Amino acid sequence: MTTATDEKPPNKVATLIREYELTGLGGELKAYWTGEGVERMSLRDLADYFNRELLEVKMERVGMSLLNNDVETIYRNLTDESVSAGVRTDTENKLSERGLDPDQLTREFVSYQTIRTYLKEYQDAEYTHLSDEEKIEKDRRMIDRLTTRSQSVATDRINKLISTDRISSSDFEVFANIEVLCQDCGTQYSIDDYLDQRGCDCQQR
């Protein structure tokens, strides 16, 4: 049984996720903030990311084609202070004509502070600054996973081509190796060697 003390305080992000059925977006925000398997994003970037997702779903609900309407451009025209008043007004009129109230829309956009509160109170997320060594190892693991995935996909694709007689059948093995070439001195490294020595030798002399 849920008691009053168990209830989480109201939060705009949580409310909008429920109202617009943005299933899974909360987990995405957490992953992007903590850098769990993805490139980490700042709270300000996450606020923009959330607001664009919200704009997209509201456009879809009124039947606006996402193919003919650039969500990124519309969002920028509504929020970027460098956009001229004329461009912003044209964008607002366009939304109004399709049944979207631009004033209500921008009021629903969230700030980075609201995102931070949501992540801490609803997702139990904490961002811990990583040391240089921890960050290098974390990125190394991510690169390894992507490399293994590429190798697996390539193997699977080749097998399907063989099974449909599009290429000749033979025993094969796929290798996926990432090499780093220093443009300054021309030295080439394996990704592991490059990370282990923190870059190219020529920059450390």
PDB file of C-alpha atoms in Angstrom:
ATOM      1  CA  MET A   1       0.000   0.000   0.000  1.00  0.00           C
ATOM      2  CA  THR A   2       1.364   3.394  -1.010  1.00  0.00           C
ATOM      3  CA  THR A   3       1.405   6.002   1.729  1.00  0.00           C
ATOM      4  CA  ALA A   4       1.706   9.757   1.450  1.00  0.00           C
ATOM      5  CA  THR A   5       5.371   9.518   2.438  1.00  0.00           C
ATOM      6  CA  ASP A   6       6.030   7.065  -0.404  1.00  0.00           C
ATOM      7  CA  GLU A   7       4.575   9.350  -3.041  1.00  0.00           C
ATOM      8  CA  LYS A   8       7.019  11.309  -5.129  1.00  0.00           C
ATOM      9  CA  PRO A   9       6.582  15.095  -5.331  1.00  0.00           C
ATOM     10  CA  PRO A  10       4.906  16.459  -8.468  1.00  0.00           C
ATOM     11  CA  ASN A  11       7.274  16.914 -11.376  1.00  0.00           C
ATOM     12  CA  LYS A  12       6.559  18.475 -14.757  1.00  0.00           C
ATOM     13  CA  VAL A  13       8.657  15.966 -16.692  1.00  0.00           C
ATOM     14  CA  ALA A  14       6.927  12.978 -15.091  1.00  0.00           C
ATOM     15  CA  THR A  15       3.518  14.531 -15.739  1.00  0.00           C
ATOM     16  CA  LEU A  16       4.260  15.181 -19.418  1.00  0.00           C
ATOM     17  CA  ILE A  17       5.661  11.678 -19.908  1.00  0.00           C
ATOM     18  CA  ARG A  18       2.397  10.224 -18.611  1.00  0.00           C
ATOM     19  CA  GLU A  19       0.141  12.664 -20.444  1.00  0.00           C
ATOM     20  CA  TYR A  20       1.778  12.221 -23.842  1.00  0.00           C
ATOM     21  CA  GLU A  21       2.661   8.545 -23.397  1.00  0.00           C
ATOM     22  CA  LEU A  22       6.378   9.136 -23.908  1.00  0.00           C
ATOM     23  CA  THR A  23       7.118   5.555 -22.917  1.00  0.00           C
ATOM     24  CA  GLY A  24      10.792   4.834 -22.303  1.00  0.00           C
ATOM     25  CA  LEU A  25      11.880   8.463 -22.455  1.00  0.00           C
ATOM     26  CA  GLY A  26      12.584   8.595 -18.735  1.00  0.00           C
ATOM     27  CA  GLY A  27      15.030   5.712 -19.030  1.00  0.00           C
ATOM     28  CA  GLU A  28      16.689   7.377 -22.007  1.00  0.00           C
ATOM     29  CA  LEU A  29      17.189  10.582 -20.047  1.00  0.00           C
ATOM     30  CA  LYS A  30      18.805   8.631 -17.212  1.00  0.00           C
ATOM     31  CA  ALA A  31      21.138   6.760 -19.557  1.00  0.00           C
ATOM     32  CA  TYR A  32      22.202   9.938 -21.336  1.00  0.00           C
ATOM     33  CA  TRP A  33      22.855  11.770 -18.071  1.00  0.00           C
ATOM     34  CA  THR A  34      24.875   9.013 -16.452  1.00  0.00           C
ATOM     35  CA  GLY A  35      26.550   7.878 -19.677  1.00  0.00           C
ATOM     36  CA  GLU A  36      25.358   4.274 -19.292  1.00  0.00           C
ATOM     37  CA  GLY A  37      26.305   2.740 -22.650  1.00  0.00           C
ATOM     38  CA  VAL A  38      25.828   6.002 -24.527  1.00  0.00           C
ATOM     39  CA  GLU A  39      27.617   9.295 -24.941  1.00  0.00           C
ATOM     40  CA  ARG A  40      26.804  11.435 -21.922  1.00  0.00           C
ATOM     41  CA  MET A  41      24.652  14.557 -22.359  1.00  0.00           C
ATOM     42  CA  SER A  42      24.473  17.636 -20.155  1.00  0.00           C
ATOM     43  CA  LEU A  43      21.273  18.594 -18.357  1.00  0.00           C
ATOM     44  CA  ARG A  44      20.759  21.507 -20.746  1.00  0.00           C
ATOM     45  CA  ASP A  45      21.114  19.201 -23.746  1.00  0.00           C
ATOM     46  CA  LEU A  46      18.700  16.766 -22.108  1.00  0.00           C
ATOM     47  CA  ALA A  47      16.142  19.529 -21.640  1.00  0.00           C
ATOM     48  CA  ASP A  48      16.370  20.329 -25.363  1.00  0.00           C
ATOM     49  CA  TYR A  49      16.157  16.613 -26.186  1.00  0.00           C
ATOM     50  CA  PHE A  50      13.032  16.192 -24.064  1.00  0.00           C
ATOM     51  CA  ASN A  51      11.401  19.317 -25.489  1.00  0.00           C
ATOM     52  CA  ARG A  52      12.003  18.183 -29.065  1.00  0.00           C
ATOM     53  CA  GLU A  53      10.464  14.787 -28.266  1.00  0.00           C
ATOM     54  CA  LEU A  54       7.466  16.572 -26.762  1.00  0.00           C
ATOM     55  CA  LEU A  55       7.145  18.851 -29.798  1.00  0.00           C
ATOM     56  CA  GLU A  56       7.309  15.861 -32.141  1.00  0.00           C
ATOM     57  CA  VAL A  57       4.534  13.939 -30.405  1.00  0.00           C
ATOM     58  CA  LYS A  58       2.301  17.035 -30.242  1.00  0.00           C
ATOM     59  CA  MET A  59       2.851  17.637 -33.969  1.00  0.00           C
ATOM     60  CA  GLU A  60       1.941  14.025 -34.697  1.00  0.00           C
ATOM     61  CA  ARG A  61      -1.254  14.332 -32.666  1.00  0.00           C
ATOM     62  CA  VAL A  62      -2.544  17.179 -34.822  1.00  0.00           C
ATOM     63  CA  GLY A  63      -1.566  15.387 -38.028  1.00  0.00           C
ATOM     64  CA  MET A  64       1.494  17.424 -38.975  1.00  0.00           C
ATOM     65  CA  SER A  65       3.761  15.395 -41.240  1.00  0.00           C
ATOM     66  CA  LEU A  66       7.214  15.007 -39.740  1.00  0.00           C
ATOM     67  CA  LEU A  67       8.582  14.453 -43.232  1.00  0.00           C
ATOM     68  CA  ASN A  68       7.519  17.922 -44.315  1.00  0.00           C
ATOM     69  CA  ASN A  69       8.196  19.652 -41.007  1.00  0.00           C
ATOM     70  CA  ASP A  70      11.633  19.738 -39.418  1.00  0.00           C
ATOM     71  CA  VAL A  71      11.158  19.342 -35.655  1.00  0.00           C
ATOM     72  CA  GLU A  72      14.668  20.638 -34.956  1.00  0.00           C
ATOM     73  CA  THR A  73      14.075  23.816 -37.004  1.00  0.00           C
ATOM     74  CA  ILE A  74      10.669  24.499 -35.447  1.00  0.00           C
ATOM     75  CA  TYR A  75      12.083  24.005 -31.952  1.00  0.00           C
ATOM     76  CA  ARG A  76      14.980  26.349 -32.668  1.00  0.00           C
ATOM     77  CA  ASN A  77      12.646  28.989 -34.084  1.00  0.00           C
ATOM     78  CA  LEU A  78      10.555  28.850 -30.923  1.00  0.00           C
ATOM     79  CA  THR A  79      13.377  28.895 -28.370  1.00  0.00           C
ATOM     80  CA  ASP A  80      16.574  30.354 -29.828  1.00  0.00           C
ATOM     81  CA  GLU A  81      17.032  33.996 -28.845  1.00  0.00           C
ATOM     82  CA  SER A  82      19.074  34.627 -31.988  1.00  0.00           C
ATOM     83  CA  VAL A  83      16.055  33.867 -34.210  1.00  0.00           C
ATOM     84  CA  SER A  84      14.369  36.989 -35.557  1.00  0.00           C
ATOM     85  CA  ALA A  85      10.919  38.005 -34.348  1.00  0.00           C
ATOM     86  CA  GLY A  86       9.576  37.569 -37.875  1.00  0.00           C
ATOM     87  CA  VAL A  87      10.782  33.972 -38.153  1.00  0.00           C
ATOM     88  CA  ARG A  88       9.401  33.133 -34.708  1.00  0.00           C
ATOM     89  CA  THR A  89       6.030  34.674 -35.569  1.00  0.00           C
ATOM     90  CA  ASP A  90       5.843  32.773 -38.859  1.00  0.00           C
ATOM     91  CA  THR A  91       6.572  29.523 -37.004  1.00  0.00           C
ATOM     92  CA  GLU A  92       3.947  30.260 -34.347  1.00  0.00           C
ATOM     93  CA  ASN A  93       1.360  31.062 -37.029  1.00  0.00           C
ATOM     94  CA  LYS A  94       2.171  27.812 -38.823  1.00  0.00           C
ATOM     95  CA  LEU A  95       1.575  25.831 -35.635  1.00  0.00           C
ATOM     96  CA  SER A  96      -1.622  27.736 -34.837  1.00  0.00           C
ATOM     97  CA  GLU A  97      -3.018  26.973 -38.286  1.00  0.00           C
ATOM     98  CA  ARG A  98      -2.565  23.260 -37.575  1.00  0.00           C
ATOM     99  CA  GLY A  99      -4.232  23.434 -34.177  1.00  0.00           C
ATOM    100  CA  LEU A 100      -1.202  23.799 -31.892  1.00  0.00           C
ATOM    101  CA  ASP A 101      -1.220  26.678 -29.418  1.00  0.00           C
ATOM    102  CA  PRO A 102       2.382  27.962 -29.499  1.00  0.00           C
ATOM    103  CA  ASP A 103       2.049  29.698 -26.134  1.00  0.00           C
ATOM    104  CA  GLN A 104       0.858  26.527 -24.426  1.00  0.00           C
ATOM    105  CA  LEU A 105       3.538  24.556 -26.220  1.00  0.00           C
ATOM    106  CA  THR A 106       6.396  26.735 -25.004  1.00  0.00           C
ATOM    107  CA  ARG A 107       4.936  26.777 -21.479  1.00  0.00           C
ATOM    108  CA  GLU A 108       5.159  22.985 -21.490  1.00  0.00           C
ATOM    109  CA  PHE A 109       8.835  23.017 -22.440  1.00  0.00           C
ATOM    110  CA  VAL A 110      10.984  22.080 -19.453  1.00  0.00           C
ATOM    111  CA  SER A 111      14.167  23.577 -18.016  1.00  0.00           C
ATOM    112  CA  TYR A 112      17.366  21.755 -17.152  1.00  0.00           C
ATOM    113  CA  GLN A 113      16.591  22.207 -13.449  1.00  0.00           C
ATOM    114  CA  THR A 114      13.313  20.328 -13.919  1.00  0.00           C
ATOM    115  CA  ILE A 115      15.157  17.564 -15.756  1.00  0.00           C
ATOM    116  CA  ARG A 116      17.674  17.286 -12.919  1.00  0.00           C
ATOM    117  CA  THR A 117      14.920  17.045 -10.296  1.00  0.00           C
ATOM    118  CA  TYR A 118      13.121  14.389 -12.332  1.00  0.00           C
ATOM    119  CA  LEU A 119      16.263  12.295 -12.760  1.00  0.00           C
ATOM    120  CA  LYS A 120      17.119  12.417  -9.076  1.00  0.00           C
ATOM    121  CA  GLU A 121      13.623  11.892  -7.648  1.00  0.00           C
ATOM    122  CA  TYR A 122      11.970   9.680 -10.256  1.00  0.00           C
ATOM    123  CA  GLN A 123      14.893   7.803 -11.787  1.00  0.00           C
ATOM    124  CA  ASP A 124      17.184   7.643  -8.724  1.00  0.00           C
ATOM    125  CA  ALA A 125      19.979   8.797 -11.003  1.00  0.00           C
ATOM    126  CA  GLU A 126      23.285  10.209  -9.853  1.00  0.00           C
ATOM    127  CA  TYR A 127      26.105  11.460 -12.033  1.00  0.00           C
ATOM    128  CA  THR A 128      29.555  10.765 -10.654  1.00  0.00           C
ATOM    129  CA  HIS A 129      32.506  12.464 -12.282  1.00  0.00           C
ATOM    130  CA  LEU A 130      34.886   9.842 -13.611  1.00  0.00           C
ATOM    131  CA  SER A 131      38.648   9.986 -13.291  1.00  0.00           C
ATOM    132  CA  ASP A 132      40.692  10.030 -16.514  1.00  0.00           C
ATOM    133  CA  GLU A 133      41.452   6.327 -16.125  1.00  0.00           C
ATOM    134  CA  GLU A 134      37.817   5.410 -15.497  1.00  0.00           C
ATOM    135  CA  LYS A 135      36.630   7.438 -18.484  1.00  0.00           C
ATOM    136  CA  ILE A 136      39.215   5.849 -20.795  1.00  0.00           C
ATOM    137  CA  GLU A 137      38.233   2.337 -19.659  1.00  0.00           C
ATOM    138  CA  LYS A 138      34.536   3.092 -20.001  1.00  0.00           C
ATOM    139  CA  ASP A 139      34.996   4.351 -23.556  1.00  0.00           C
ATOM    140  CA  ARG A 140      37.268   1.412 -24.363  1.00  0.00           C
ATOM    141  CA  ARG A 141      34.480  -0.983 -23.359  1.00  0.00           C
ATOM    142  CA  MET A 142      31.987   0.920 -25.469  1.00  0.00           C
ATOM    143  CA  ILE A 143      34.289   0.769 -28.507  1.00  0.00           C
ATOM    144  CA  ASP A 144      34.812  -2.969 -27.911  1.00  0.00           C
ATOM    145  CA  ARG A 145      31.056  -3.558 -27.814  1.00  0.00           C
ATOM    146  CA  LEU A 146      30.522  -1.611 -31.030  1.00  0.00           C
ATOM    147  CA  THR A 147      33.375  -3.456 -32.744  1.00  0.00           C
ATOM    148  CA  THR A 148      32.004  -6.850 -31.661  1.00  0.00           C
ATOM    149  CA  ARG A 149      28.556  -5.809 -32.826  1.00  0.00           C
ATOM    150  CA  SER A 150      29.899  -4.771 -36.251  1.00  0.00           C
ATOM    151  CA  GLN A 151      31.710  -8.078 -36.568  1.00  0.00           C
ATOM    152  CA  SER A 152      28.539  -9.996 -35.669  1.00  0.00           C
ATOM    153  CA  VAL A 153      26.386  -8.034 -38.121  1.00  0.00           C
ATOM    154  CA  ALA A 154      28.882  -8.521 -40.950  1.00  0.00           C
ATOM    155  CA  THR A 155      29.051 -12.275 -40.276  1.00  0.00           C
ATOM    156  CA  ASP A 156      25.268 -12.541 -40.228  1.00  0.00           C
ATOM    157  CA  ARG A 157      24.884 -10.575 -43.465  1.00  0.00           C
ATOM    158  CA  ILE A 158      27.438 -12.727 -45.280  1.00  0.00           C
ATOM    159  CA  ASN A 159      25.746 -15.918 -44.098  1.00  0.00           C
ATOM    160  CA  LYS A 160      22.399 -14.655 -45.403  1.00  0.00           C
ATOM    161  CA  LEU A 161      23.942 -13.801 -48.770  1.00  0.00           C
ATOM    162  CA  ILE A 162      25.422 -17.311 -48.950  1.00  0.00           C
ATOM    163  CA  SER A 163      22.137 -18.960 -47.967  1.00  0.00           C
ATOM    164  CA  THR A 164      20.323 -17.123 -50.777  1.00  0.00           C
ATOM    165  CA  ASP A 165      23.034 -18.013 -53.337  1.00  0.00           C
ATOM    166  CA  ARG A 166      23.967 -14.366 -53.873  1.00  0.00           C
ATOM    167  CA  ILE A 167      27.627 -15.098 -53.182  1.00  0.00           C
ATOM    168  CA  SER A 168      29.574 -18.357 -53.270  1.00  0.00           C
ATOM    169  CA  SER A 169      29.747 -20.505 -50.163  1.00  0.00           C
ATOM    170  CA  SER A 170      33.053 -20.961 -48.329  1.00  0.00           C
ATOM    171  CA  ASP A 171      34.449 -21.050 -44.830  1.00  0.00           C
ATOM    172  CA  PHE A 172      35.128 -17.509 -43.700  1.00  0.00           C
ATOM    173  CA  GLU A 173      35.897 -15.415 -40.656  1.00  0.00           C
ATOM    174  CA  VAL A 174      35.207 -11.710 -40.213  1.00  0.00           C
ATOM    175  CA  PHE A 175      37.762  -9.447 -38.524  1.00  0.00           C
ATOM    176  CA  ALA A 176      36.855  -6.017 -37.196  1.00  0.00           C
ATOM    177  CA  ASN A 177      39.861  -4.012 -36.094  1.00  0.00           C
ATOM    178  CA  ILE A 178      39.980  -0.307 -35.333  1.00  0.00           C
ATOM    179  CA  GLU A 179      43.205   1.506 -36.108  1.00  0.00           C
ATOM    180  CA  VAL A 180      44.108   5.096 -35.248  1.00  0.00           C
ATOM    181  CA  LEU A 181      46.345   7.071 -37.622  1.00  0.00           C
ATOM    182  CA  CYS A 182      48.122  10.162 -36.304  1.00  0.00           C
ATOM    183  CA  GLN A 183      47.839  12.790 -39.028  1.00  0.00           C
ATOM    184  CA  ASP A 184      50.832  14.709 -37.624  1.00  0.00           C
ATOM    185  CA  CYS A 185      53.512  11.997 -37.779  1.00  0.00           C
ATOM    186  CA  GLY A 186      51.878   9.186 -39.729  1.00  0.00           C
ATOM    187  CA  THR A 187      52.154   6.587 -36.961  1.00  0.00           C
ATOM    188  CA  GLN A 188      49.340   4.026 -36.839  1.00  0.00           C
ATOM    189  CA  TYR A 189      48.147   2.357 -33.643  1.00  0.00           C
ATOM    190  CA  SER A 190      45.641  -0.219 -32.557  1.00  0.00           C
ATOM    191  CA  ILE A 191      42.874   1.426 -30.571  1.00  0.00           C
ATOM    192  CA  ASP A 192      44.091  -0.282 -27.381  1.00  0.00           C
ATOM    193  CA  ASP A 193      47.672   0.943 -27.798  1.00  0.00           C
ATOM    194  CA  TYR A 194      46.462   4.455 -28.590  1.00  0.00           C
ATOM    195  CA  LEU A 195      44.324   4.600 -25.452  1.00  0.00           C
ATOM    196  CA  ASP A 196      46.926   2.915 -23.240  1.00  0.00           C
ATOM    197  CA  GLN A 197      49.551   5.537 -23.996  1.00  0.00           C
ATOM    198  CA  ARG A 198      47.063   8.446 -23.974  1.00  0.00           C
ATOM    199  CA  GLY A 199      47.518   9.388 -27.614  1.00  0.00           C
ATOM    200  CA  CYS A 200      50.430   9.502 -30.015  1.00  0.00           C
ATOM    201  CA  ASP A 201      54.072   9.515 -28.952  1.00  0.00           C
ATOM    202  CA  CYS A 202      54.769  12.575 -31.083  1.00  0.00           C
ATOM    203  CA  GLN A 203      52.555  14.711 -28.854  1.00  0.00           C
ATOM    204  CA  GLN A 204      54.333  13.631 -25.681  1.00  0.00           C
ATOM    205  CA  ARG A 205      57.908  14.418 -26.623  1.00  0.00           C
TER     206      ARG A 205
END
